[in-house]
Each structure stands twice: as C-alpha cells, then as structure tokens.
PDB file of C-alpha atoms in Angstrom:
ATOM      1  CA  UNK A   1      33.452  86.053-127.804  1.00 58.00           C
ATOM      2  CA  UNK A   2      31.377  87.641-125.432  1.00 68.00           C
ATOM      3  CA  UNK A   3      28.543  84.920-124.650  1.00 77.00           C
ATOM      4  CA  UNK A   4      25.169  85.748-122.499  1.00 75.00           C
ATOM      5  CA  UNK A   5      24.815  83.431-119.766  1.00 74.00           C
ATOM      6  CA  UNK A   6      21.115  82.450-118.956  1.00 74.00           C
ATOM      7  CA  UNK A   7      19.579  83.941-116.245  1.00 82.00           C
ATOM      8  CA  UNK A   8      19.112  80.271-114.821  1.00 81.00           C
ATOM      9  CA  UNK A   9      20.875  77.481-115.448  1.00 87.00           C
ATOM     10  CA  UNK A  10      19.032  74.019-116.759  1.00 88.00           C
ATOM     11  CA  UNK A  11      20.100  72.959-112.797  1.00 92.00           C
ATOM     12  CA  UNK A  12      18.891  75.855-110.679  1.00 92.00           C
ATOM     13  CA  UNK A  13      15.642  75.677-113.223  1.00 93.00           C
ATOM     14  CA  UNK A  14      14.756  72.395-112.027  1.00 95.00           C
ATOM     15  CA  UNK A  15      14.843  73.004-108.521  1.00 95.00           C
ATOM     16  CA  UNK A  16      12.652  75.944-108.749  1.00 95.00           C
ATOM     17  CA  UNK A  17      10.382  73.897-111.053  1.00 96.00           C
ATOM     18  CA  UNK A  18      10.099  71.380-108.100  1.00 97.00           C
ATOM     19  CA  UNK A  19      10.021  73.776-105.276  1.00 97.00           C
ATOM     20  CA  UNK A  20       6.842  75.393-106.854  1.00 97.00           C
ATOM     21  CA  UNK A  21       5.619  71.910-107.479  1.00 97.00           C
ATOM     22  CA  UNK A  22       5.904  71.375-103.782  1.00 96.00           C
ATOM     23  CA  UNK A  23       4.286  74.603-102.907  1.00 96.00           C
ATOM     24  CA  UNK A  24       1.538  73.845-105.191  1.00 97.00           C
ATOM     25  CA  UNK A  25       0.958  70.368-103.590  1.00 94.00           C
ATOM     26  CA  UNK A  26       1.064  71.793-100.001  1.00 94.00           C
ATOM     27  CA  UNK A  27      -1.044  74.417-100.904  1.00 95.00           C
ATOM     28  CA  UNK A  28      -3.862  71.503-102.739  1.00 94.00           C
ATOM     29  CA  UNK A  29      -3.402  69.803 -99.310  1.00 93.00           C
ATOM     30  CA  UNK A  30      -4.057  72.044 -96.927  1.00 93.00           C
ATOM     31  CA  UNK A  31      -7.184  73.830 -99.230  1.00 94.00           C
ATOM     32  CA  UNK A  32      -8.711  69.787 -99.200  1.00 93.00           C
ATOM     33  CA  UNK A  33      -8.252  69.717 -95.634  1.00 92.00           C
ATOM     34  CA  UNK A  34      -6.284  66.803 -95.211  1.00 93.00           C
ATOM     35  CA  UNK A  35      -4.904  65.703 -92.099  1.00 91.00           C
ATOM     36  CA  UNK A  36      -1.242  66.238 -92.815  1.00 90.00           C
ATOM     37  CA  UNK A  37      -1.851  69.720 -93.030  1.00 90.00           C
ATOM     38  CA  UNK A  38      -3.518  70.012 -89.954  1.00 89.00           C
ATOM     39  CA  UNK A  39      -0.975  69.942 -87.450  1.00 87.00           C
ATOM     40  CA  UNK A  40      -2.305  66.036 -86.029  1.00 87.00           C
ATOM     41  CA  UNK A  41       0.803  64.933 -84.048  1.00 89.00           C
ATOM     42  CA  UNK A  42       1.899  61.102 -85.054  1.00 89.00           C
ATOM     43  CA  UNK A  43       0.221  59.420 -82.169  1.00 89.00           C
ATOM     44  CA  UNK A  44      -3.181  60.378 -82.766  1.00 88.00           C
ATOM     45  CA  UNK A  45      -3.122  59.245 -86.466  1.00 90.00           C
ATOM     46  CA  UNK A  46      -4.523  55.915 -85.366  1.00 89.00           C
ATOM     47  CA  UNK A  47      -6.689  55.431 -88.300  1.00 88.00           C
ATOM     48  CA  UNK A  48      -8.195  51.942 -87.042  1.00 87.00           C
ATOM     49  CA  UNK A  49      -8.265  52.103 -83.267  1.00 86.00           C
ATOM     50  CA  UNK A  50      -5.941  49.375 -83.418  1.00 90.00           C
ATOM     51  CA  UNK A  51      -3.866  51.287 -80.759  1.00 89.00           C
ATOM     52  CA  UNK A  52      -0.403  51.501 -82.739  1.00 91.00           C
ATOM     53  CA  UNK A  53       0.513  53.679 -84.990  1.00 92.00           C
ATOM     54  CA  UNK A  54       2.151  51.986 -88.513  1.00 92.00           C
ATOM     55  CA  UNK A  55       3.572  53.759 -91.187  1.00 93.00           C
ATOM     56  CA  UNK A  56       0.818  53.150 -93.309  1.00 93.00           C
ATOM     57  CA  UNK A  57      -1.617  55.137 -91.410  1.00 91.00           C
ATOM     58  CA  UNK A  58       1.088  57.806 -91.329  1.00 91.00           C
ATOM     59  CA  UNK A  59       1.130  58.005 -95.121  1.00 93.00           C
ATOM     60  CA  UNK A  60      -2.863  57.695 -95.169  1.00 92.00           C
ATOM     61  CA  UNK A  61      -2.272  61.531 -93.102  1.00 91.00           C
ATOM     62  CA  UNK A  62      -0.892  62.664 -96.959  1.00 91.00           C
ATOM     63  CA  UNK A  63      -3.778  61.834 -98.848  1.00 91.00           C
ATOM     64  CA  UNK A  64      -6.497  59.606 -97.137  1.00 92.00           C
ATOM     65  CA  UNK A  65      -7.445  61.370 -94.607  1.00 93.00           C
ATOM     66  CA  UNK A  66      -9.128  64.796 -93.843  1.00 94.00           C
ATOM     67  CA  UNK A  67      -9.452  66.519 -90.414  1.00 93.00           C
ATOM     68  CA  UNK A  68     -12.004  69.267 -89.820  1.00 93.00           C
ATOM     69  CA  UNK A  69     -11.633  71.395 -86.506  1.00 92.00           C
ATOM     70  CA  UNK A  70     -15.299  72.989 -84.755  1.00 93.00           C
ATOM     71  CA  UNK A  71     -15.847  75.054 -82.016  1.00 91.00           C
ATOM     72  CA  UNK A  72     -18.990  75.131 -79.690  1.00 88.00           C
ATOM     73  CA  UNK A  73     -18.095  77.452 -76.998  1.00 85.00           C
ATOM     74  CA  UNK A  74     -15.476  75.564 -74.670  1.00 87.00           C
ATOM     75  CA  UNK A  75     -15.234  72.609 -76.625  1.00 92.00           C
ATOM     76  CA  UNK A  76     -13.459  71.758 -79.786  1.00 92.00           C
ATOM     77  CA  UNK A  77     -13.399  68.816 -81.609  1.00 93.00           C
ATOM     78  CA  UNK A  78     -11.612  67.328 -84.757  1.00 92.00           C
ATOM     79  CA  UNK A  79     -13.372  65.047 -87.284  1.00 93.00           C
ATOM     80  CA  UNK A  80     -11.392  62.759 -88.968  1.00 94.00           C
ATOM     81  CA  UNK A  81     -12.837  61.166 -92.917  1.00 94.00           C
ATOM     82  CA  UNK A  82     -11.900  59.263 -95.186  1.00 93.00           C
ATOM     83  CA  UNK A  83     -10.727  61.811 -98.020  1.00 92.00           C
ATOM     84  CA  UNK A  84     -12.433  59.951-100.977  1.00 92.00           C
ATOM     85  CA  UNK A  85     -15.980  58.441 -98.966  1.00 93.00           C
ATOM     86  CA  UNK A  86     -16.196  61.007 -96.360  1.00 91.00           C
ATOM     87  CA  UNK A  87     -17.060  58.229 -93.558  1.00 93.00           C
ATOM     88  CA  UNK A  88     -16.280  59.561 -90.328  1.00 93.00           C
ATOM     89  CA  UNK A  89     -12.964  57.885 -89.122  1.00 91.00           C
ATOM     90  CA  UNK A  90     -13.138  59.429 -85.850  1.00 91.00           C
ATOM     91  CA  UNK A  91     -13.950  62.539 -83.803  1.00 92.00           C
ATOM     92  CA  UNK A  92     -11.537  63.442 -81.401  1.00 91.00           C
ATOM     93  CA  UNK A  93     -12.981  66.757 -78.541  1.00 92.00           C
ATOM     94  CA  UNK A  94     -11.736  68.285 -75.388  1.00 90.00           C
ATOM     95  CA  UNK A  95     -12.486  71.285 -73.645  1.00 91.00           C
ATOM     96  CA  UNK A  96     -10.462  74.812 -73.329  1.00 87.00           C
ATOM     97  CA  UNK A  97     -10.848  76.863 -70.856  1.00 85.00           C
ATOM     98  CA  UNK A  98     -10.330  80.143 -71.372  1.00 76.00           C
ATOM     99  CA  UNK A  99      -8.113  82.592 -69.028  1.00 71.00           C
ATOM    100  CA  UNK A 100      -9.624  86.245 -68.189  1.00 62.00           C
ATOM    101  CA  UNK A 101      -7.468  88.267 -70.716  1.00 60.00           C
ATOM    102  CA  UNK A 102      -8.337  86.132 -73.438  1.00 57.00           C
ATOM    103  CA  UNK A 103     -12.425  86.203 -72.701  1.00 54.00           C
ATOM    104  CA  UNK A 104     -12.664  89.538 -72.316  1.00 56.00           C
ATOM    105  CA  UNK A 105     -11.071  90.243 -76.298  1.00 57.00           C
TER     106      UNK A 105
END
C-alpha cells in the first residue's frame, strides 16, 4: 500500500545533526576568541618561541589558545593567551599605513 516516506531519512538526519553540531562548535569558537578562528596563518602559531612549528601547537590553535586583535591608530597588535589561565603567550604588532582613499572615509 501506499506508504509515507519520512521527510528525512535516519542517514541524511545524521549529517544534518552533525553539520549543526559543527556550526555550533565554530560558532562557540570564534564567540571565545580562540586563535583558530582568527585567521593566524600556521607559521605564527609558535606557542613556545621554540622557532618550529609542531602539530601540537597547531591543535593548541583549536582550543588552547585565544588571540585578541587592538588598534591604536597605525598600529595593530594581536595578543595571544592561554584560553584557560589567560597568561599572555605572546603579542605580535606592526604598523599599517593607510592610503589617501581609505583615510579620508
């Protein structure tokens, strides 16, 4: 006879279970701050000034490790913590310079 089909099968339901799980977790990250979300390229995730990256301190980007950007006029700087103490890892500035167009916005 004439059976209704779910709208979702048990399959697609579990993907969409873990894509929202994912989204949620992203989400959790970047609201915390940490690094991952942060857009900190590989190479500067030199947690111990040891001078190489290692996978470890990659992974410590995901939940160890918080980076907070600042401005103060030409010069903007990144604070890195420790996600759990809050003891300053590192703080990482430079300076923009700004063009014309963009100064006189």
């Amino acid at each position: 006879m004439n059976q209704v089909r779910p709208r979702f099968s048990p399959r697609r339901r579990g993907l969409l279970a873990a894509v929202l799980a994912l989204m949620a977790l992203i989400g959790w990250a970047s609201w915390q701050g940490l690094a991952i979300t942060r857009g900190i390229e590989t190479r500067d995730m030199d947690w111990n000034g040891d001078g190489i990256v290692e996978q470890r301190e990659i992974w410590e980007a995901f939940y160890a490790v918080t980076a907070e950007r600042s401005r103060e006029g030409g010069r903007e700087c990144t604070t890195f913590r420790r996600y759990r103490s809050g003891e300053v890892i590192r703080v990482d500035c430079r300076t923009v310079f700004e063009t014309e167009d963009a100064a006189a916005k």
